Coordinates of N, CA and C in Angstrom, one line a residue:
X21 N 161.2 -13.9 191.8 CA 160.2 -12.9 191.4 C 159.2 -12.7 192.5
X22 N 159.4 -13.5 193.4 CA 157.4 -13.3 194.5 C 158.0 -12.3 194.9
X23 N 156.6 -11.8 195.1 CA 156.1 -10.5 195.5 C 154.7 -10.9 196.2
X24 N 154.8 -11.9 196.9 CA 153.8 -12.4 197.9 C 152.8 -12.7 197.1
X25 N 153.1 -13.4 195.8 CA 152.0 -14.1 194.1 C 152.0 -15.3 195.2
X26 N 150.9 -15.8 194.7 CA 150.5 -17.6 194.6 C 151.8 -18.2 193.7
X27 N 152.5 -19.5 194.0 CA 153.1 -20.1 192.8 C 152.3 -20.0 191.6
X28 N 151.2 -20.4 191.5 CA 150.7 -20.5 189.9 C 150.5 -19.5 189.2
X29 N 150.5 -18.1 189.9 CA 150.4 -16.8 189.8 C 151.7 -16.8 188.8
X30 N 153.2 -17.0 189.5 CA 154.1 -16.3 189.4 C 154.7 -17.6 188.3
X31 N 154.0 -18.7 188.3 CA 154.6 -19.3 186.9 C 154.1 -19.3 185.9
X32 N 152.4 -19.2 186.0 CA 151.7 -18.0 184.5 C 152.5 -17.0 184.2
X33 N 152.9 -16.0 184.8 CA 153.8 -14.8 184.6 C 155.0 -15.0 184.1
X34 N 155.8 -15.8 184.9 CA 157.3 -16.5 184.2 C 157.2 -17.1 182.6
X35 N 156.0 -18.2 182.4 CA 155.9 -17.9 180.8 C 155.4 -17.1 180.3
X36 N 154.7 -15.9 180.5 CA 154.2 -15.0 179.7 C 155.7 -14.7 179.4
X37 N 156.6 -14.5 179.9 CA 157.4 -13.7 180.1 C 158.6 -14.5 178.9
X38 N 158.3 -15.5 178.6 CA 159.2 -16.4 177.5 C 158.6 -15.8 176.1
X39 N 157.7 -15.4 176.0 CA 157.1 -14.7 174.8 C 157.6 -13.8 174.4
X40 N 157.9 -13.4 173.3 CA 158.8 -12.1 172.4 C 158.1 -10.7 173.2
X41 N 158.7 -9.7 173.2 CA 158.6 -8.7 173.8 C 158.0 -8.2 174.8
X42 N 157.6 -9.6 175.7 CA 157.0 -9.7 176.9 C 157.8 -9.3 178.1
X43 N 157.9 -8.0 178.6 CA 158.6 -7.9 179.9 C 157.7 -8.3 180.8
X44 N 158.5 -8.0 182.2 CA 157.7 -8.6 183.9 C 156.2 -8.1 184.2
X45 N 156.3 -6.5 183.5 CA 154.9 -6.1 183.4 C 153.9 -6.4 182.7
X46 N 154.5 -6.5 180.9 CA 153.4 -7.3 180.6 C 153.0 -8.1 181.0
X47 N 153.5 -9.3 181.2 CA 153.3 -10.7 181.8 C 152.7 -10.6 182.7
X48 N 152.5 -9.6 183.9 CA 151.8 -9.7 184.8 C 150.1 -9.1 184.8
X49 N 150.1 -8.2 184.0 CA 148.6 -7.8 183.1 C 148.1 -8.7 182.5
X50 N 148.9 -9.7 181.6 CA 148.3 -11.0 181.1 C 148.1 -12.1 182.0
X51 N 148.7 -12.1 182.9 CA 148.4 -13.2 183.9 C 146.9 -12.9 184.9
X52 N 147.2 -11.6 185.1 CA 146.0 -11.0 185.5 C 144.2 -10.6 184.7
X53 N 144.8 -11.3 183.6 CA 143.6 -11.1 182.7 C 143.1 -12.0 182.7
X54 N 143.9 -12.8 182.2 CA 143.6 -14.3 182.1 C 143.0 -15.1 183.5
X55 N 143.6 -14.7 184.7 CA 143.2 -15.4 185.7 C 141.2 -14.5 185.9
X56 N 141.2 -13.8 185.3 CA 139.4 -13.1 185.3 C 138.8 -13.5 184.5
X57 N 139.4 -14.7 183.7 CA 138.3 -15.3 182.2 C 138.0 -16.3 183.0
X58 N 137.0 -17.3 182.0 CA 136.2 -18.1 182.9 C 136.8 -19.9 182.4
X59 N 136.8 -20.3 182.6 CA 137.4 -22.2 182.4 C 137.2 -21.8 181.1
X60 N 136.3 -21.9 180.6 CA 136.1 -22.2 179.0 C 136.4 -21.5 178.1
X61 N 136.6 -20.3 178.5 CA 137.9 -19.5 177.5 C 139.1 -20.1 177.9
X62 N 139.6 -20.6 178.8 CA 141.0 -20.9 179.1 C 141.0 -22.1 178.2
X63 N 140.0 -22.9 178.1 CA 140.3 -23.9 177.9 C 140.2 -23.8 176.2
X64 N 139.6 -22.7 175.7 CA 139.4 -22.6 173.9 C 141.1 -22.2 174.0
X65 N 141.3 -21.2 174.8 CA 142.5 -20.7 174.5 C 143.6 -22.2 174.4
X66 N 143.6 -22.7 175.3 CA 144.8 -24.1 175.4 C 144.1 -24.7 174.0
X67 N 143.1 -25.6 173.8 CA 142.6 -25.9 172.7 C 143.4 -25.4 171.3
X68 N 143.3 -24.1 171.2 CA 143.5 -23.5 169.9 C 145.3 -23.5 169.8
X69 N 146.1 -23.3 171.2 CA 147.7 -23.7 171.3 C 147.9 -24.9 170.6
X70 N 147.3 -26.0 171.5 CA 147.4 -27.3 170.8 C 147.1 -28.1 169.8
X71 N 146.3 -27.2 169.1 CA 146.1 -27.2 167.8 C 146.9 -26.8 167.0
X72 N 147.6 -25.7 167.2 CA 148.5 -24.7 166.5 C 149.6 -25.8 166.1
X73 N 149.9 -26.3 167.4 CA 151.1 -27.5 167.3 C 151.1 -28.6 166.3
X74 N 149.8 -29.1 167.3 CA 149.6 -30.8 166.6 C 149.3 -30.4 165.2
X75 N 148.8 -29.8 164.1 CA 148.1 -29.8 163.2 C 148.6 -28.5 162.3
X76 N 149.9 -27.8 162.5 CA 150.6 -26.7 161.6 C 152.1 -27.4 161.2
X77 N 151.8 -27.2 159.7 CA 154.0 -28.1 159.5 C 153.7 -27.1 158.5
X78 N 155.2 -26.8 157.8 CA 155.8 -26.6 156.6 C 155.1 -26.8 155.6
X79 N 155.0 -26.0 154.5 CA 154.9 -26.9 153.2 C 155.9 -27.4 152.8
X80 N 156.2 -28.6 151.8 CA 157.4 -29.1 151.3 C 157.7 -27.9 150.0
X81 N 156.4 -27.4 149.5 CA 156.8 -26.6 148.1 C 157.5 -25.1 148.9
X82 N 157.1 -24.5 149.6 CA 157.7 -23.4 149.7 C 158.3 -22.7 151.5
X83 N 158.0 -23.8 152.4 CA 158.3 -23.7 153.7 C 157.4 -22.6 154.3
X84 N 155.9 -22.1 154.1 CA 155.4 -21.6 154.6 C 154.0 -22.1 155.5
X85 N 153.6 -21.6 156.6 CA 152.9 -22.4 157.3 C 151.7 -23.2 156.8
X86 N 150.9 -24.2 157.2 CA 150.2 -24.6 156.2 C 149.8 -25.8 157.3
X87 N 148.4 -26.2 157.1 CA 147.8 -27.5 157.6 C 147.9 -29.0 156.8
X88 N 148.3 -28.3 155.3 CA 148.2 -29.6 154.7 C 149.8 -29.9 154.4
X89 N 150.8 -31.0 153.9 CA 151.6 -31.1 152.7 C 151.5 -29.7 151.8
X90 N 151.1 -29.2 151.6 CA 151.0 -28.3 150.3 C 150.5 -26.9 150.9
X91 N 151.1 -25.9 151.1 CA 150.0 -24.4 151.4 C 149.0 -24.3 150.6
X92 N 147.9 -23.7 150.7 CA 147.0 -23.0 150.0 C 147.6 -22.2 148.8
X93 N 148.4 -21.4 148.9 CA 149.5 -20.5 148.2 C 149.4 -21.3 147.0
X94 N 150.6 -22.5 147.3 CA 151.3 -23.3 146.4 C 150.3 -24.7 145.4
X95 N 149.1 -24.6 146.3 CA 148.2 -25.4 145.6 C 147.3 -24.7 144.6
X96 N 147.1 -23.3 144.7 CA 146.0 -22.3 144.6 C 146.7 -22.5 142.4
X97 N 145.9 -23.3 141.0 CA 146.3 -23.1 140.3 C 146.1 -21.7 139.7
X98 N 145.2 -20.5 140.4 CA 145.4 -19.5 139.6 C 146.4 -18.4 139.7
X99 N 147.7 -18.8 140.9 CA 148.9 -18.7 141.4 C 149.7 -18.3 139.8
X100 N 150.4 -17.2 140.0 CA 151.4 -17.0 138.8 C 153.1 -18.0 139.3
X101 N 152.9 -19.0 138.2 CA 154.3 -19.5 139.0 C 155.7 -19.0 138.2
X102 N 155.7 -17.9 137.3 CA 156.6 -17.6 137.1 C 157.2 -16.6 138.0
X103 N 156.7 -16.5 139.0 CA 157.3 -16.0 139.7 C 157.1 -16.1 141.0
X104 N 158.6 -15.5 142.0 CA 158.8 -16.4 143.4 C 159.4 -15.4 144.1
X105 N 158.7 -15.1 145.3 CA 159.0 -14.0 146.3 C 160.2 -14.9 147.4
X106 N 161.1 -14.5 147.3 CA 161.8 -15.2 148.6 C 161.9 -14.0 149.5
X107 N 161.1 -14.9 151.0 CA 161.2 -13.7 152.0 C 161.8 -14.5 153.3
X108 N 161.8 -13.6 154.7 CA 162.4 -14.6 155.3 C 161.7 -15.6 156.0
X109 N 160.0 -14.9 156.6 CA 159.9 -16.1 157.5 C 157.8 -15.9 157.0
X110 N 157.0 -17.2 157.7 CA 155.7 -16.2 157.3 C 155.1 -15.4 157.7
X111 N 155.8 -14.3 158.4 CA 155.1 -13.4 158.8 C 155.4 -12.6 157.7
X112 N 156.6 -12.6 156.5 CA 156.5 -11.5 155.6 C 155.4 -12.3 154.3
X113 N 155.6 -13.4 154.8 CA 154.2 -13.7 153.4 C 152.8 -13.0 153.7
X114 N 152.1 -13.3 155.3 CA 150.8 -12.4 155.9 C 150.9 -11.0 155.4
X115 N 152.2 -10.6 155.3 CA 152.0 -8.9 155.0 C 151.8 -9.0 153.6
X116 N 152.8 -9.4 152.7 CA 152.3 -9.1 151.3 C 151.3 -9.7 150.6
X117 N 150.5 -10.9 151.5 CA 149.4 -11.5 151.2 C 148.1 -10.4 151.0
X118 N 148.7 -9.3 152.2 CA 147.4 -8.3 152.4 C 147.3 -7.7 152.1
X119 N 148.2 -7.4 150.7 CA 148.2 -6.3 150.4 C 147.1 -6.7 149.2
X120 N 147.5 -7.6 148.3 CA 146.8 -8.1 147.1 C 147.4 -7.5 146.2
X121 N 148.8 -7.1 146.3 CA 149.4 -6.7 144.7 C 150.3 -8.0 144.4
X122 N 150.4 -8.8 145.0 CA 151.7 -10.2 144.3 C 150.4 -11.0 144.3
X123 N 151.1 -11.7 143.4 CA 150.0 -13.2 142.6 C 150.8 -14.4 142.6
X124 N 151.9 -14.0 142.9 CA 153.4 -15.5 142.5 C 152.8 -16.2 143.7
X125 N 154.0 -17.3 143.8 CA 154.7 -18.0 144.6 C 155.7 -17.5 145.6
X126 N 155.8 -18.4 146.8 CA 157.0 -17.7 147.9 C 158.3 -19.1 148.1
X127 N 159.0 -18.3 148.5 CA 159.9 -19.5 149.1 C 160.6 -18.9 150.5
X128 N 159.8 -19.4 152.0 CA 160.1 -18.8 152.8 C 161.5 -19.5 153.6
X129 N 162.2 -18.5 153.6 CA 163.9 -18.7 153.8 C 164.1 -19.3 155.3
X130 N 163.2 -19.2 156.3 CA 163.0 -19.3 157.8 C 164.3 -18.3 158.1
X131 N 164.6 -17.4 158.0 CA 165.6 -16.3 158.8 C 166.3 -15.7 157.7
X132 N 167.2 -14.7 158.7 CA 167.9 -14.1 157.4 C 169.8 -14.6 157.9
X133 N 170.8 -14.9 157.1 CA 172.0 -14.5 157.4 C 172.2 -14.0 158.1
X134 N 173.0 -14.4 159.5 CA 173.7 -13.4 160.5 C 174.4 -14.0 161.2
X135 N 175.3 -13.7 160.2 CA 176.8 -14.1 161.3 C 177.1 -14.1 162.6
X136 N 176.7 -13.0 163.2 CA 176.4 -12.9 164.4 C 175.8 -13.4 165.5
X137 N 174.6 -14.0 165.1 CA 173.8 -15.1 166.0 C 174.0 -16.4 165.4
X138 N 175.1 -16.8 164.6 CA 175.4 -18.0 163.4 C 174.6 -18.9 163.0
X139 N 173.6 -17.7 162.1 CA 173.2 -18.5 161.2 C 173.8 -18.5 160.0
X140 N 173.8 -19.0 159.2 CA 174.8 -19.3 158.2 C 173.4 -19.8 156.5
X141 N 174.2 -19.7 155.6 CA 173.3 -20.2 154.7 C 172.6 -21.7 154.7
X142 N 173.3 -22.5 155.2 CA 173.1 -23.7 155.7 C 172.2 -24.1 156.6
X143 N 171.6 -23.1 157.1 CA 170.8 -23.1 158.3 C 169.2 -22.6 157.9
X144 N 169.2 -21.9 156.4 CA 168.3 -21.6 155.7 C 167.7 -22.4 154.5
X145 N 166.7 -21.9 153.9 CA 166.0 -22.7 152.8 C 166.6 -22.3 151.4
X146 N 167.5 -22.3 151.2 CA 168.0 -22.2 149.6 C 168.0 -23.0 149.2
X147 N 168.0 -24.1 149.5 CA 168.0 -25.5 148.7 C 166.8 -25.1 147.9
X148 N 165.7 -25.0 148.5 CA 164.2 -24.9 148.3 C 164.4 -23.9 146.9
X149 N 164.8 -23.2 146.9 CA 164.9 -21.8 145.9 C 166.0 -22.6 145.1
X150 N 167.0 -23.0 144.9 CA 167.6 -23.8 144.1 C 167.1 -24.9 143.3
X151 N 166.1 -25.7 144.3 CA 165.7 -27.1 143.6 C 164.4 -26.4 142.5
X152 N 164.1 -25.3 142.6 CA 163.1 -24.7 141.7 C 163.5 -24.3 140.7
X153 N 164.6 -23.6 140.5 CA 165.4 -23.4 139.5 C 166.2 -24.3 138.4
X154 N 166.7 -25.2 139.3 CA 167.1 -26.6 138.9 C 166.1 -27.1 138.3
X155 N 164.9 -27.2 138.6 CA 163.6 -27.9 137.7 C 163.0 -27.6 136.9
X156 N 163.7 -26.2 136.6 CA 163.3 -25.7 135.2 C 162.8 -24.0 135.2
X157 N 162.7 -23.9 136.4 CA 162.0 -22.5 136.5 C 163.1 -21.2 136.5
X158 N 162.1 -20.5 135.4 CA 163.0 -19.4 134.1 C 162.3 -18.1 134.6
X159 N 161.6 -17.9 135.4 CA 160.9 -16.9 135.8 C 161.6 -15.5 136.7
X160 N 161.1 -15.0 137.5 CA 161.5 -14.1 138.0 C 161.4 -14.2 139.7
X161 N 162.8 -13.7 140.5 CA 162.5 -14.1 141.5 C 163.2 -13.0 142.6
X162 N 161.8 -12.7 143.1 CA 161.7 -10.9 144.0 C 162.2 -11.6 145.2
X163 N 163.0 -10.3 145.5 CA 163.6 -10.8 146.9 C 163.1 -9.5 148.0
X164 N 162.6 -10.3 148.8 CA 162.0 -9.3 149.4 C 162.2 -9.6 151.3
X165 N 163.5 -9.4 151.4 CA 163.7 -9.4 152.8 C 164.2 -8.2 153.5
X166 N 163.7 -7.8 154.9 CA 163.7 -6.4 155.3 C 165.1 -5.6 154.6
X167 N 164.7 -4.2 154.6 CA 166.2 -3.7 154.3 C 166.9 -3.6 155.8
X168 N 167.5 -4.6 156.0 CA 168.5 -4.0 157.3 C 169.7 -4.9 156.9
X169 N 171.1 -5.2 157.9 CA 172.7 -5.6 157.4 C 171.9 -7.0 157.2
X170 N 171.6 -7.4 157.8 CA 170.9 -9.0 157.7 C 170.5 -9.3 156.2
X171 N 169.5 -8.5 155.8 CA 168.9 -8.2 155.1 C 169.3 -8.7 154.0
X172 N 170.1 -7.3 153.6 CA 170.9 -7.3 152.5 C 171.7 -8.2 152.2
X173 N 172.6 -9.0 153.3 CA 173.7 -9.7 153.3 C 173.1 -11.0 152.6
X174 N 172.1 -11.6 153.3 CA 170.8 -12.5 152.3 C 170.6 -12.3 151.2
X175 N 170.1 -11.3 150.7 CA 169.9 -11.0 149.1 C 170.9 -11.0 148.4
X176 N 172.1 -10.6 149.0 CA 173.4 -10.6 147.8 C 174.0 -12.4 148.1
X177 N 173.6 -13.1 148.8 CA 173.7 -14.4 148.5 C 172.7 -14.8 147.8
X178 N 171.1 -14.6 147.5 CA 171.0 -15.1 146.5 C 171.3 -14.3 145.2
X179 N 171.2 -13.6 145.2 CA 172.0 -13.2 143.9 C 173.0 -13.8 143.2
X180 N 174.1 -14.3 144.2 CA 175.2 -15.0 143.6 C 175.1 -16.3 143.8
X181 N 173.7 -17.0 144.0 CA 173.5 -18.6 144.3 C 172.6 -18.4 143.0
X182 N 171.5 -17.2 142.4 CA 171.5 -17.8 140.9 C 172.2 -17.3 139.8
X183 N 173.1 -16.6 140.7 CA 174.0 -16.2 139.0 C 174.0 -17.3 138.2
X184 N 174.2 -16.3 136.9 CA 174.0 -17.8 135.6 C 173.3 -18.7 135.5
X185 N 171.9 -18.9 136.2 CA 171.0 -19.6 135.8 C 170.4 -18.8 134.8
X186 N 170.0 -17.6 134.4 CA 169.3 -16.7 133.6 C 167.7 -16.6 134.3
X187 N 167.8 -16.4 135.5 CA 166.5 -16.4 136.1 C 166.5 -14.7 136.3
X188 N 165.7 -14.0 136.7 CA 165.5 -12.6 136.5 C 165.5 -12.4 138.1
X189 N 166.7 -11.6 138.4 CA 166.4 -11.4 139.9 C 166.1 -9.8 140.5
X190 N 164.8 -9.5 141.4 CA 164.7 -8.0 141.4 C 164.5 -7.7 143.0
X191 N 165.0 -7.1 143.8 CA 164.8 -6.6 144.8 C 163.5 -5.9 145.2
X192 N 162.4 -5.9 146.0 CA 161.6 -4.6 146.4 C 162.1 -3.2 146.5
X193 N 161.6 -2.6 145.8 CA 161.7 -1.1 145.8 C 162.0 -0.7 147.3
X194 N 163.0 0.4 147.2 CA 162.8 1.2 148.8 C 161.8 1.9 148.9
X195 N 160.8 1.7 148.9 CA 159.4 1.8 149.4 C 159.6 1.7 151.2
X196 N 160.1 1.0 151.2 CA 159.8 0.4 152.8 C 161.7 1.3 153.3
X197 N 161.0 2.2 154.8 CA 162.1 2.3 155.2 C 163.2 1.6 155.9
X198 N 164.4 2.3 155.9 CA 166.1 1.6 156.3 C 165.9 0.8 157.9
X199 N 165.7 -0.5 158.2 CA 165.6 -1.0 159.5 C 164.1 -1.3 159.9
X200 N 163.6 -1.4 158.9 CA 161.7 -1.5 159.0 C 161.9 -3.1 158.7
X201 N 160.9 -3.4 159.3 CA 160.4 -5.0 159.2 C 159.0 -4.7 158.1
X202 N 159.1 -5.9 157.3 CA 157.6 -6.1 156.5 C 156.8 -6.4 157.1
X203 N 156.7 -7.0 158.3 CA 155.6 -7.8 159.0 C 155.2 -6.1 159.3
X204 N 155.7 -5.2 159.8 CA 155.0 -3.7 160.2 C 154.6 -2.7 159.2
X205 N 155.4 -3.2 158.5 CA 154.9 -2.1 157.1 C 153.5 -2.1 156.5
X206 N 152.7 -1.2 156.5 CA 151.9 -0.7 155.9 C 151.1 -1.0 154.5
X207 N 149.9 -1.7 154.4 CA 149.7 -2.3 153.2 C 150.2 -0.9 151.7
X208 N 150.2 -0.3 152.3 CA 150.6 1.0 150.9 C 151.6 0.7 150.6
X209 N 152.6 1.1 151.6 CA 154.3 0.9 151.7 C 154.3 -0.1 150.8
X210 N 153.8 -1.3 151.3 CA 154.0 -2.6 150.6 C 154.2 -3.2 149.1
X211 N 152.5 -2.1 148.9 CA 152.3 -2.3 147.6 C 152.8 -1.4 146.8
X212 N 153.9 0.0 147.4 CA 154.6 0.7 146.3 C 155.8 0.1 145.8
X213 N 156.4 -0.6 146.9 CA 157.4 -1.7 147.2 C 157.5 -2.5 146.0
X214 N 156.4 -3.3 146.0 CA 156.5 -4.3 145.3 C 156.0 -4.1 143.9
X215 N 155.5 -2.8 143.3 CA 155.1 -2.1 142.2 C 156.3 -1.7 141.6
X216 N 157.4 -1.4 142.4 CA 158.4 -0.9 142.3 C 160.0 -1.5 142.2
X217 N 159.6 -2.5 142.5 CA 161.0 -2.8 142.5 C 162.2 -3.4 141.3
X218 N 163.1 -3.3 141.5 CA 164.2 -2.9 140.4 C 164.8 -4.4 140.4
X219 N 165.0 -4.7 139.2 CA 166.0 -5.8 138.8 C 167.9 -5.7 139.4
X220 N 168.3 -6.4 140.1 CA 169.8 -6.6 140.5 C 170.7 -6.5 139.2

């Protein structure tokens, strides 16, 4: 990559560059930004990384991010627990968190089905969504993972992972368009979405 950079120049840049949709130029605007702040933003900035790490796990109830054992979500008792959004990761819980039309519970899947990059069901949280069912829970359970092949291919497994339990299973409305991610969707979209959506 030099282009006559300082090494520390061009290995700030090299990991900007490990970051999701970070090409060579972004990375080099960021590196260039960053090197015009002053220690102590650098140092909140590192601070708040290593925080992110040491002190963010899973919940055991629903696999969404959380500081304690328990999310907020899943501790919160004025939470509707008859019912359970399965999405894939938490960035679709941040979206329909904002919207303020769901009140349930989530059960975050960490990805969707794709044969393609092999992930497999096994590689997901359905146990999680099974062991809830198994313990009694008769409620209703929205599936709400983007509409794309992924997508879909996930939802028609759970579908046929609770067949015959008698749990109520309903998809989000096509509210949201074909190959749209929830994390980008629009708090309206969201909430026609999930106003809307139809029993399997």
């Amino acid at each position: 990559m030099s282009q006559g950079l300082a090494r520390p120049v061009e290995n700030l840049i090299s990991e900007f560059m490990k970051l999701p949709s970070v090409g060579q130029k972004s990375a080099q605007r960021l590196a260039y930004h960053f090197i015009g702040r002053s220690r102590d933003e650098i140092e909140r900035l590192c601070r708040a990384l290593i925080e992110v790490k040491d002190r963010i796990c899973e919940c055991r109830e629903c696999g969404n991010l959380s500081e304690k054992p328990v999310c907020p979500i899943c501790s919160n008792p004025s939470r509707d627990r008859n019912s359970i959004c399965a999405v894939a990761d938490f960035r679709d819980v941040a979206a329909i968190e904002k919207t303020g039309a769901y009140r349930g519970l989530y059960v975050v899947l960490g990805g969707l089905i794709s044969p393609m990059e092999g992930v497999g069901p096994a590689n997901l949280r359905f146990g999680l969504l099974k062991e809830k069912i198994d313990k009694g829970f008769s409620g209703e359970v929205i599936i709400a993972t983007n509409p794309t092949v992924n997508g879909e291919t996930t939802a028609l497994y759970i579908v046929r992972l609770l067949a015959g339990t008698g749990v109520k299973v309903s998809r989000l409305a096509y509210g949201l368009p074909v190959g749209a991610s929830l994390e980008y969707a629009d708090e309206i979209t969201l909430s026609r979405a999930i106003a809307g959506r139809k029993e399997f």
